Short mmCIF file of C-alpha atoms and ligand atoms in Angstrom, two decimals:
data_model
loop_
_atom_site.label_atom_id
_atom_site.label_comp_id
_atom_site.label_asym_id
_atom_site.label_seq_id
_atom_site.Cartn_x
_atom_site.Cartn_y
_atom_site.Cartn_z
CA MET A 1 0.00 0.00 0.00
CA ASN A 2 2.74 2.41 1.00
CA SER A 3 4.68 1.72 -2.18
CA VAL A 4 1.53 2.39 -4.25
CA LEU A 5 1.09 5.72 -2.50
CA TRP A 6 4.75 6.54 -2.97
CA PHE A 7 4.47 5.70 -6.67
CA HIS A 8 1.54 8.07 -7.02
CA ALA A 9 2.98 10.81 -4.82
CA PRO A 10 4.02 13.12 -7.69
CA VAL A 11 0.54 12.82 -9.22
CA ILE A 12 -1.13 13.52 -5.86
CA LEU A 13 1.17 16.48 -5.21
CA PHE A 14 0.47 17.88 -8.67
CA PHE A 15 -3.28 17.48 -8.11
CA CYS A 16 -3.10 19.29 -4.74
CA LEU A 17 -1.12 22.18 -6.20
CA TRP A 18 -3.47 22.34 -9.17
CA VAL A 19 -6.53 22.48 -6.91
CA TYR A 20 -4.93 25.17 -4.78
CA ALA A 21 -3.77 27.22 -7.72
CA LEU A 22 -6.95 26.97 -9.73
CA PRO A 23 -8.55 30.40 -9.89
CA GLY A 24 -12.25 30.80 -9.24
CA PRO A 25 -14.14 31.26 -6.04
CA CYS A 26 -14.37 28.19 -3.86
CA PHE A 27 -16.07 29.64 -0.83
CA ASN A 28 -19.72 30.08 -0.11
CA VAL A 29 -19.99 33.85 -0.27
CA SER A 30 -20.54 34.95 -3.84
CA LEU A 31 -18.58 38.17 -4.02
CA MET A 32 -19.33 39.48 -7.44
CA ASP A 33 -21.98 37.43 -9.22
CA PHE A 34 -24.96 39.42 -8.02
CA MET A 35 -23.76 42.58 -9.72
CA GLU A 36 -22.42 41.23 -12.98
CA THR A 37 -24.22 41.25 -16.29
CA ASP A 38 -24.08 38.30 -18.66
CA THR A 39 -21.50 40.12 -20.80
CA GLN A 40 -19.27 40.77 -17.81
CA ARG A 41 -19.52 37.13 -16.75
CA GLN A 42 -18.74 35.95 -20.28
CA LEU A 43 -15.64 38.16 -20.44
CA ARG A 44 -14.55 36.90 -17.03
CA ASP A 45 -15.02 33.28 -18.17
CA LEU A 46 -13.17 33.86 -21.43
CA MET A 47 -10.26 35.45 -19.59
CA ARG A 48 -10.25 32.72 -16.96
CA LYS A 49 -10.10 30.02 -19.62
CA PHE A 50 -7.18 31.63 -21.43
CA ALA A 51 -5.29 32.52 -18.26
CA THR A 52 -5.64 29.12 -16.59
CA LYS A 53 -5.05 27.06 -19.72
CA THR A 54 -2.23 29.00 -21.34
CA MET A 55 -0.59 31.12 -18.65
CA LEU A 56 -0.97 29.28 -15.37
CA PRO A 57 1.21 26.26 -16.25
CA GLN A 58 4.02 28.59 -17.32
CA ILE A 59 3.78 31.67 -15.15
CA ASP A 60 5.97 30.68 -12.18
CA GLN A 61 8.85 29.74 -14.43
CA ASP A 62 8.41 32.92 -16.47
CA GLU A 63 8.40 34.98 -13.28
CA ARG A 64 11.67 33.32 -12.23
CA GLU A 65 13.18 33.91 -15.67
CA GLU A 66 11.68 37.44 -15.96
CA ARG A 67 10.26 36.44 -19.33
CA PHE A 68 7.50 38.50 -20.95
CA ARG A 69 5.65 36.86 -23.84
CA PRO A 70 4.23 39.40 -26.35
CA GLU A 71 2.49 36.47 -28.07
CA TRP A 72 0.17 36.19 -25.07
CA ILE A 73 -0.87 39.80 -25.57
CA ARG A 74 -1.57 39.00 -29.23
CA ALA A 75 -3.59 35.95 -28.15
CA LEU A 76 -5.57 38.08 -25.70
CA GLY A 77 -6.13 40.50 -28.57
CA ASP A 78 -7.46 37.69 -30.78
CA LEU A 79 -9.98 36.93 -28.04
CA GLY A 80 -11.03 40.58 -27.92
CA LEU A 81 -9.60 41.08 -24.43
CA THR A 82 -7.12 43.89 -25.10
CA GLY A 83 -9.56 46.42 -26.49
CA ILE A 84 -12.61 46.03 -24.28
CA VAL A 85 -13.21 49.77 -23.86
CA VAL A 86 -12.02 50.82 -27.31
CA SER A 87 -14.86 51.67 -29.70
CA GLU A 88 -15.95 49.06 -32.24
CA ASP A 89 -15.00 51.43 -35.06
CA ASP A 90 -11.43 51.39 -33.76
CA GLY A 91 -11.24 47.60 -33.48
CA GLY A 92 -12.35 47.25 -29.86
CA ALA A 93 -15.39 45.76 -28.18
CA GLY A 94 -17.00 49.13 -27.41
CA LEU A 95 -17.84 48.10 -23.85
CA GLY A 96 -17.34 49.89 -20.56
CA TYR A 97 -15.07 49.87 -17.52
CA GLN A 98 -17.36 47.45 -15.72
CA GLU A 99 -16.58 44.84 -18.37
CA TYR A 100 -12.92 45.84 -18.35
CA ILE A 101 -12.54 45.33 -14.58
CA SER A 102 -14.21 41.89 -14.69
CA ALA A 103 -11.65 40.73 -17.25
CA LEU A 104 -8.66 42.36 -15.54
CA GLU A 105 -9.59 40.95 -12.14
CA GLU A 106 -9.64 37.48 -13.64
CA LEU A 107 -6.31 37.90 -15.43
CA ALA A 108 -4.65 39.31 -12.31
CA GLN A 109 -5.45 36.18 -10.40
CA VAL A 110 -3.09 34.28 -12.65
CA SER A 111 -0.64 37.11 -13.33
CA ALA A 112 -0.71 40.64 -11.99
CA GLY A 113 2.18 41.33 -14.38
CA TYR A 114 0.10 40.62 -17.49
CA ALA A 115 -2.93 42.38 -16.04
CA ILE A 116 -0.75 45.47 -15.54
CA SER A 117 0.56 45.06 -19.09
CA VAL A 118 -2.98 45.12 -20.51
CA ALA A 119 -3.88 48.07 -18.28
CA VAL A 120 -0.81 50.07 -19.35
CA THR A 121 -1.58 49.51 -23.03
CA GLY A 122 -5.05 50.70 -22.02
CA LEU A 123 -3.52 54.03 -20.90
CA ALA A 124 -2.06 54.50 -24.38
CA GLN A 125 -5.41 53.60 -25.98
CA LEU A 126 -7.22 56.06 -23.76
CA ILE A 127 -4.78 58.92 -24.41
CA LEU A 128 -4.91 58.44 -28.17
CA SER A 129 -8.67 58.07 -28.37
CA ARG A 130 -9.27 61.10 -26.13
CA PHE A 131 -6.50 63.45 -27.27
CA GLY A 132 -4.97 61.96 -30.44
CA SER A 133 -5.24 63.38 -33.95
CA GLN A 134 -7.12 61.43 -36.60
CA SER A 135 -3.89 60.12 -38.12
CA GLN A 136 -2.50 59.09 -34.70
CA LYS A 137 -5.72 57.24 -34.00
CA SER A 138 -5.80 55.45 -37.31
CA GLN A 139 -2.15 54.49 -37.04
CA TRP A 140 -2.28 53.09 -33.53
CA ILE A 141 -5.59 52.46 -31.81
CA ARG A 142 -6.74 49.46 -33.82
CA ALA A 143 -3.34 47.78 -33.46
CA LEU A 144 -3.37 48.40 -29.69
CA ALA A 145 -6.96 47.22 -29.34
CA GLU A 146 -6.26 44.03 -31.26
CA GLY A 147 -3.13 43.18 -29.28
CA ARG A 148 -0.90 43.63 -32.36
CA ALA A 149 0.89 46.54 -30.69
CA ILE A 150 1.91 47.16 -27.09
CA GLY A 151 1.75 50.62 -25.53
CA ALA A 152 3.65 52.23 -22.66
CA PHE A 153 3.21 55.37 -20.56
CA SER A 154 6.22 57.38 -19.47
CA LEU A 155 5.63 60.15 -16.97
CA SER A 156 8.02 59.36 -14.10
CA GLU A 157 11.69 60.27 -13.84
CA ALA A 158 14.33 59.65 -11.19
CA GLY A 159 13.69 63.07 -9.64
CA SER A 160 9.94 63.26 -10.25
CA GLY A 161 7.64 60.51 -9.02
CA SER A 162 4.77 61.72 -6.88
CA ASP A 163 5.65 65.25 -7.91
CA ALA A 164 5.29 64.34 -11.58
CA ALA A 165 4.89 67.96 -12.68
CA SER A 166 8.55 68.61 -11.85
CA LEU A 167 9.81 66.35 -14.66
CA ARG A 168 12.94 67.57 -16.48
CA THR A 169 13.08 65.76 -19.84
CA THR A 170 12.86 68.46 -22.48
CA ALA A 171 11.16 68.61 -25.87
CA THR A 172 12.51 71.55 -27.86
CA ARG A 173 10.75 72.65 -31.02
CA ASP A 174 12.96 72.69 -34.11
CA GLY A 175 10.94 73.48 -37.25
CA ASP A 176 8.67 70.51 -37.98
CA PHE A 177 10.33 68.46 -35.27
CA TYR A 178 10.73 68.26 -31.52
CA VAL A 179 14.04 67.21 -30.01
CA LEU A 180 13.54 65.12 -26.87
CA HIS A 181 16.34 64.93 -24.35
CA GLY A 182 16.48 63.37 -20.90
CA THR A 183 16.08 60.12 -19.01
CA LYS A 184 12.74 58.59 -18.11
CA GLN A 185 12.36 55.98 -15.40
CA TRP A 186 10.03 53.20 -14.31
CA VAL A 187 8.51 52.59 -17.72
CA THR A 188 6.41 49.44 -17.63
CA GLN A 189 7.09 47.35 -20.77
CA GLY A 190 9.32 50.13 -22.16
CA ASP A 191 11.35 47.38 -23.85
CA SER A 192 8.47 45.59 -25.59
CA ALA A 193 6.30 48.60 -26.39
CA ASP A 194 5.78 49.62 -30.00
CA LEU A 195 4.87 53.11 -28.90
CA ILE A 196 5.48 55.01 -25.70
CA LEU A 197 3.48 58.06 -24.65
CA VAL A 198 6.21 60.29 -23.20
CA MET A 199 5.63 63.42 -21.16
CA ALA A 200 8.34 66.07 -21.66
CA ARG A 201 8.81 69.75 -20.94
CA THR A 202 8.05 72.14 -23.78
CA GLY A 203 7.57 75.24 -21.63
CA GLY A 204 8.32 76.69 -18.21
CA PRO A 205 8.29 74.91 -14.85
CA GLY A 206 5.20 73.20 -13.47
CA PRO A 207 2.29 71.28 -15.01
CA LEU A 208 1.51 73.79 -17.77
CA GLY A 209 4.96 73.41 -19.32
CA ILE A 210 4.48 69.72 -20.16
CA SER A 211 3.41 68.09 -23.45
CA THR A 212 2.83 64.49 -24.54
CA PHE A 213 4.56 62.77 -27.46
CA ILE A 214 4.41 59.47 -29.27
CA LEU A 215 7.80 57.84 -29.21
CA GLU A 216 8.12 54.93 -31.60
CA LYS A 217 10.33 51.93 -31.13
CA GLY A 218 13.70 52.10 -32.89
CA ILE A 219 13.89 55.86 -33.45
CA PRO A 220 17.53 57.14 -33.50
CA GLY A 221 18.78 58.53 -30.17
CA PHE A 222 16.36 56.43 -28.12
CA ARG A 223 17.82 53.53 -26.19
CA LEU A 224 16.86 51.37 -23.26
CA GLY A 225 18.68 51.96 -20.00
CA LYS A 226 18.70 49.64 -17.00
CA ARG A 227 15.96 47.17 -16.23
CA GLU A 228 14.89 47.31 -12.57
CA LYS A 229 15.43 44.25 -10.37
CA LYS A 230 12.14 44.03 -8.53
CA MET A 231 10.32 42.32 -5.68
CA GLY A 232 7.51 40.97 -7.89
CA CYS A 233 5.73 41.13 -11.25
CA GLN A 234 8.96 39.98 -12.90
CA VAL A 235 7.30 39.25 -16.24
CA SER A 236 6.47 42.93 -16.47
CA HIS A 237 9.75 44.70 -17.23
CA THR A 238 10.31 48.13 -15.71
CA MET A 239 12.69 50.15 -17.83
CA GLU A 240 14.78 53.26 -17.87
CA LEU A 241 14.61 55.08 -21.21
CA VAL A 242 17.44 57.25 -22.43
CA LEU A 243 16.46 59.99 -24.87
CA ASP A 244 19.56 61.50 -26.42
CA GLN A 245 18.53 64.33 -28.76
CA VAL A 246 15.70 62.24 -30.23
CA ARG A 247 14.14 64.04 -33.22
CA ILE A 248 10.47 63.26 -33.60
CA PRO A 249 8.03 64.82 -36.07
CA ALA A 250 5.85 67.57 -34.60
CA GLU A 251 2.78 65.58 -35.62
CA ASN A 252 3.75 63.05 -32.93
CA ARG A 253 2.70 65.53 -30.25
CA VAL A 254 -0.56 64.37 -28.68
CA GLY A 255 -2.91 67.20 -27.80
CA ALA A 256 -1.88 70.83 -27.52
CA GLU A 257 1.44 72.12 -26.23
CA GLY A 258 1.16 72.48 -22.47
CA ASP A 259 -1.63 69.89 -22.15
CA GLY A 260 0.69 67.02 -21.28
CA PHE A 261 0.05 66.99 -17.55
CA LYS A 262 -3.70 67.12 -18.09
CA VAL A 263 -3.37 64.23 -20.56
CA ALA A 264 -1.39 62.18 -18.02
CA MET A 265 -3.79 62.89 -15.14
CA THR A 266 -6.83 62.09 -17.29
CA ALA A 267 -5.29 58.72 -18.17
CA LEU A 268 -4.34 58.00 -14.56
CA ASP A 269 -7.87 58.72 -13.29
CA SER A 270 -9.09 55.77 -15.35
CA GLY A 271 -5.90 53.78 -14.85
CA ARG A 272 -6.49 53.79 -11.10
CA ILE A 273 -9.71 51.84 -11.60
CA THR A 274 -7.76 49.20 -13.51
CA ILE A 275 -5.03 48.97 -10.85
CA ALA A 276 -7.78 48.52 -8.27
CA ALA A 277 -9.23 45.70 -10.41
CA VAL A 278 -5.81 44.02 -10.47
CA ALA A 279 -5.79 44.25 -6.66
CA LEU A 280 -9.17 42.50 -6.53
CA GLY A 281 -7.84 39.60 -8.58
CA VAL A 282 -4.73 39.17 -6.50
CA ALA A 283 -6.72 39.29 -3.24
CA ARG A 284 -9.40 36.94 -4.48
CA GLY A 285 -6.81 34.37 -5.48
CA ALA A 286 -5.22 34.61 -2.04
CA LEU A 287 -8.54 34.30 -0.21
CA ASP A 288 -9.54 31.25 -2.28
CA VAL A 289 -6.30 29.46 -1.50
CA ALA A 290 -6.52 30.41 2.19
CA VAL A 291 -10.09 29.08 2.44
CA ARG A 292 -9.17 25.81 0.74
CA HIS A 293 -6.20 25.42 3.03
CA ALA A 294 -8.29 26.10 6.13
CA GLN A 295 -10.75 23.42 5.02
CA HIS A 296 -8.11 20.75 4.45
CA ARG A 297 -5.20 21.40 6.78
CA GLU A 298 -5.70 19.66 10.12
CA GLN A 299 -4.01 20.51 13.41
CA PHE A 300 -5.04 19.41 16.90
CA GLY A 301 -7.29 16.82 15.23
CA LYS A 302 -9.46 19.14 13.15
CA PRO A 303 -9.36 21.45 10.13
CA ILE A 304 -7.72 24.73 11.11
CA GLY A 305 -10.77 26.58 9.70
CA GLU A 306 -12.66 25.33 12.76
CA PHE A 307 -10.46 27.49 14.99
CA GLN A 308 -12.05 30.87 15.46
CA GLY A 309 -8.65 32.55 15.18
CA VAL A 310 -8.48 31.34 11.57
CA SER A 311 -12.15 31.65 10.57
CA PHE A 312 -12.31 35.24 11.87
CA LEU A 313 -9.21 36.07 9.85
CA LEU A 314 -10.89 34.62 6.73
CA ALA A 315 -14.12 36.45 7.51
CA ASP A 316 -12.30 39.78 7.73
CA MET A 317 -10.51 39.05 4.45
CA ALA A 318 -13.82 38.31 2.70
CA VAL A 319 -15.46 41.47 4.08
CA GLN A 320 -12.55 43.65 2.99
CA LEU A 321 -12.54 42.08 -0.46
CA LYS A 322 -16.25 42.54 -0.93
CA ALA A 323 -16.07 46.18 0.20
CA ALA A 324 -13.26 46.77 -2.30
CA GLN A 325 -15.23 45.09 -5.10
CA LEU A 326 -18.14 47.43 -4.45
CA LEU A 327 -15.92 50.52 -4.46
CA VAL A 328 -14.19 49.49 -7.67
CA ARG A 329 -17.44 48.63 -9.40
CA HIS A 330 -18.93 51.94 -8.26
CA ALA A 331 -16.02 53.95 -9.70
CA ALA A 332 -16.25 51.96 -12.95
CA SER A 333 -20.01 52.49 -13.21
CA LEU A 334 -19.65 56.25 -12.65
CA ARG A 335 -17.08 56.33 -15.43
CA ASP A 336 -19.33 54.32 -17.71
CA GLN A 337 -22.20 56.74 -17.08
CA GLY A 338 -20.01 59.72 -17.96
CA ALA A 339 -20.21 61.09 -14.40
CA ALA A 340 -17.26 62.58 -12.47
CA PHE A 341 -15.21 59.74 -10.99
CA THR A 342 -11.78 61.12 -10.00
CA GLN A 343 -12.44 60.89 -6.28
CA GLU A 344 -14.13 57.49 -6.48
CA ALA A 345 -11.29 56.12 -8.62
CA ALA A 346 -8.77 57.31 -6.03
CA MET A 347 -10.86 55.76 -3.23
CA ALA A 348 -11.15 52.48 -5.11
CA LYS A 349 -7.41 52.36 -5.85
CA LEU A 350 -6.48 53.25 -2.27
CA PHE A 351 -8.86 50.84 -0.59
CA ALA A 352 -8.50 47.91 -3.00
CA THR A 353 -4.71 47.94 -3.06
CA ASP A 354 -4.38 48.33 0.72
CA MET A 355 -6.93 45.53 1.03
CA ALA A 356 -4.91 43.32 -1.35
CA MET A 357 -1.76 43.89 0.70
CA LYS A 358 -3.57 42.91 3.90
CA VAL A 359 -5.48 39.95 2.44
CA THR A 360 -2.42 38.44 0.74
CA THR A 361 -0.35 38.88 3.92
CA ASP A 362 -3.08 37.19 5.97
CA ALA A 363 -3.35 34.39 3.39
CA VAL A 364 0.34 33.65 3.91
CA GLN A 365 -0.42 33.50 7.64
CA VAL A 366 -3.30 31.04 7.17
CA LEU A 367 -1.02 28.74 5.19
CA GLY A 368 1.64 28.93 7.92
CA GLY A 369 5.11 27.81 6.80
CA SER A 370 3.74 26.65 3.44
CA GLY A 371 2.52 30.18 2.75
CA TYR A 372 6.07 31.42 2.91
CA THR A 373 7.24 28.93 0.27
CA GLN A 374 6.99 29.04 -3.48
CA GLU A 375 4.91 25.83 -3.46
CA PHE A 376 1.85 28.07 -3.23
CA PRO A 377 1.04 31.27 -5.10
CA VAL A 378 0.19 33.33 -2.02
CA GLU A 379 3.73 34.62 -1.48
CA ARG A 380 3.78 35.77 -5.11
CA TRP A 381 0.43 37.52 -4.72
CA MET A 382 1.76 39.22 -1.58
CA ARG A 383 4.74 40.57 -3.53
CA GLU A 384 2.47 41.59 -6.40
CA ALA A 385 0.07 43.41 -4.08
CA LYS A 386 2.87 45.66 -2.80
CA VAL A 387 3.52 47.38 -6.11
CA LEU A 388 -0.17 48.19 -6.53
CA GLN A 389 0.08 50.51 -3.52
CA ILE A 390 2.83 52.43 -5.35
CA VAL A 391 2.02 52.67 -9.08
CA GLU A 392 -0.27 55.22 -10.77
CA GLY A 393 0.03 57.47 -7.73
CA THR A 394 1.05 56.06 -4.35
CA ASN A 395 -1.69 55.53 -1.81
CA GLN A 396 -0.55 58.67 0.00
CA ILE A 397 -1.16 60.57 -3.24
CA GLN A 398 -4.64 59.00 -3.50
CA ARG A 399 -5.36 60.44 -0.06
CA LEU A 400 -4.20 63.84 -1.30
CA VAL A 401 -6.58 63.57 -4.27
CA ILE A 402 -9.50 62.54 -2.05
CA GLY A 403 -8.75 65.19 0.58
CA LYS A 404 -8.41 67.93 -2.02
CA ARG A 405 -11.80 67.05 -3.52
CA LEU A 406 -13.41 66.92 -0.08
CA LEU A 407 -12.11 70.36 0.81
CA GLU A 408 -12.78 71.97 -2.57
CA PRO A 409 -15.96 73.84 -1.59
CA LEU A 410 -14.15 75.32 1.44
CA VAL A 411 -11.14 76.81 -0.36
C1 LIG B 1 7.03 48.42 -10.91
C2 LIG B 1 6.77 49.86 -11.23
C3 LIG B 1 6.22 50.19 -12.45
C4 LIG B 1 6.01 51.54 -12.79
N1 LIG B 1 5.53 51.84 -14.03
C5 LIG B 1 5.45 53.14 -14.40
C6 LIG B 1 5.09 53.49 -15.73
O1 LIG B 1 4.79 52.63 -16.56
N2 LIG B 1 5.10 54.81 -16.08
C7 LIG B 1 5.42 55.79 -15.20
O2 LIG B 1 5.39 56.96 -15.58
N3 LIG B 1 5.75 55.48 -13.92
C8 LIG B 1 5.78 54.20 -13.51
N4 LIG B 1 6.15 53.87 -12.22
C9 LIG B 1 6.52 54.93 -11.29
C10 LIG B 1 5.51 55.15 -10.20
O3 LIG B 1 4.39 55.81 -10.72
C11 LIG B 1 6.22 55.92 -9.08
O4 LIG B 1 7.12 55.02 -8.46
C12 LIG B 1 5.25 56.51 -8.08
O5 LIG B 1 4.50 57.55 -8.65
C13 LIG B 1 5.98 57.05 -6.85
O6 LIG B 1 7.05 57.87 -7.20
P1 LIG B 1 8.48 57.62 -6.55
O7 LIG B 1 8.82 56.17 -6.71
O8 LIG B 1 9.41 58.60 -7.11
O9 LIG B 1 8.29 57.87 -5.00
P2 LIG B 1 8.30 59.29 -4.28
O10 LIG B 1 7.45 60.24 -5.00
O11 LIG B 1 9.72 59.68 -4.01
O12 LIG B 1 7.59 58.94 -2.91
C14 LIG B 1 8.28 58.30 -1.84
C15 LIG B 1 7.31 58.21 -0.66
O13 LIG B 1 6.91 59.54 -0.26
C16 LIG B 1 5.50 59.64 -0.29
N5 LIG B 1 5.10 60.99 -0.69
C17 LIG B 1 5.56 61.72 -1.74
N6 LIG B 1 4.95 62.91 -1.80
C18 LIG B 1 4.06 62.94 -0.78
C19 LIG B 1 3.11 63.88 -0.31
N7 LIG B 1 2.93 65.05 -0.92
N8 LIG B 1 2.37 63.56 0.78
C20 LIG B 1 2.51 62.37 1.40
N9 LIG B 1 3.41 61.43 0.99
C21 LIG B 1 4.16 61.71 -0.08
C22 LIG B 1 5.04 58.60 -1.30
O14 LIG B 1 3.70 58.22 -1.10
C23 LIG B 1 6.02 57.47 -1.03
O15 LIG B 1 5.58 56.72 0.07
C24 LIG B 1 6.32 52.53 -11.85
C25 LIG B 1 6.84 52.19 -10.60
C26 LIG B 1 7.06 50.87 -10.28
C27 LIG B 1 7.63 50.52 -8.93
#
């Protein structure tokens, strides 16, 4: 009997890991179904199928090897999952942010790195469709929506993160060209992007001196600098970009001169909803695994879920996740209705990403020593959750945005 078990041990181990790693809610509280339309559910299912079948078997190794696969973005594009909010005329699905967040949440459960990749290309789509000229739109939006091109967004520099309006890269007009000079930092997928929306200074100091430009791959004077060594999301490369007297045609400017900061902030308002959706996916994955573990792991002669210390922890995780889902869905629905959503997007990003950090940390705790190992995805989700509190405006900056809006009538 023992030798039979031993013979089957690898199969049993694989099955256990598979069950633990399989995305999809396993607990009794339905956290999102009651609010989702059929379309949202279908998108979620489509994304889940692709992510679990194609990505899940490969993702841990790719994370270790820091390998990004552009072909997965193309495959997502073929399924219609990279242009959900792009209009049908421009090659997208013409749906709203509520559909977008359902798909992103699902993708994030398997890989926050790829969910961020889709969301960052989404920033480029949004900027071009809102502020781009007709020729910029026809050149790029369809390709981005169909996953045939990858977009990047480059606002930050070494000296200007939270204080983005103090950026120093210059764009000097020279006849029908602009000459871009400086070093940009922290550019997600700067190495795989076909186009990068770069913010550079065309005027005096402050936000009104900034403009946005399309920087295309391979243009002379543009080279990649260092790639950051990071805590998580290794498949998503974070790049320094060196711009050494890069001459780009004036028609590559997006929007008016001096509108660059407005362009960036408009994109980030919506981007924050997508980062919040990524946080939901990461947290939901962690809660699912923690619940399964609490049901199966026995100590002191019973499943650990029967100890109140564990079940209360799980209960708090579920409550926090559900609250975050409601906030994110609310921000997305305001955006879909064309209502003001800046404050709600900041609230959703702040709450959902803080929640993801807490829920993933607690999931590691529920799994005990195993949670701290790479046998289970919870340690990866915990590392992925951390960056969500930082990107697209740190959570301190979200509080500034919320506080400013609250106090507006008083000042
Ligand atoms: C993995 C990764 C990917 C990224 N991708 C991109 C990208 O694609 N494009 C891009 O443009 N940028 C990107 N960024 C940059 C990101 O947006 C910045 O890291 C972020 O805005 C914070 O800037 P900073 O790192 O310079 O921190 P700082 O601005 O130096 O902040 C340091 C600390 O001080 C706090 N702080 C700063 N100002 C205030 C204040 N007024 N009140 C209270 N607290 C404050 C911050 O909250 C933070 O805790 C990425 C960053 C990372 C880590």
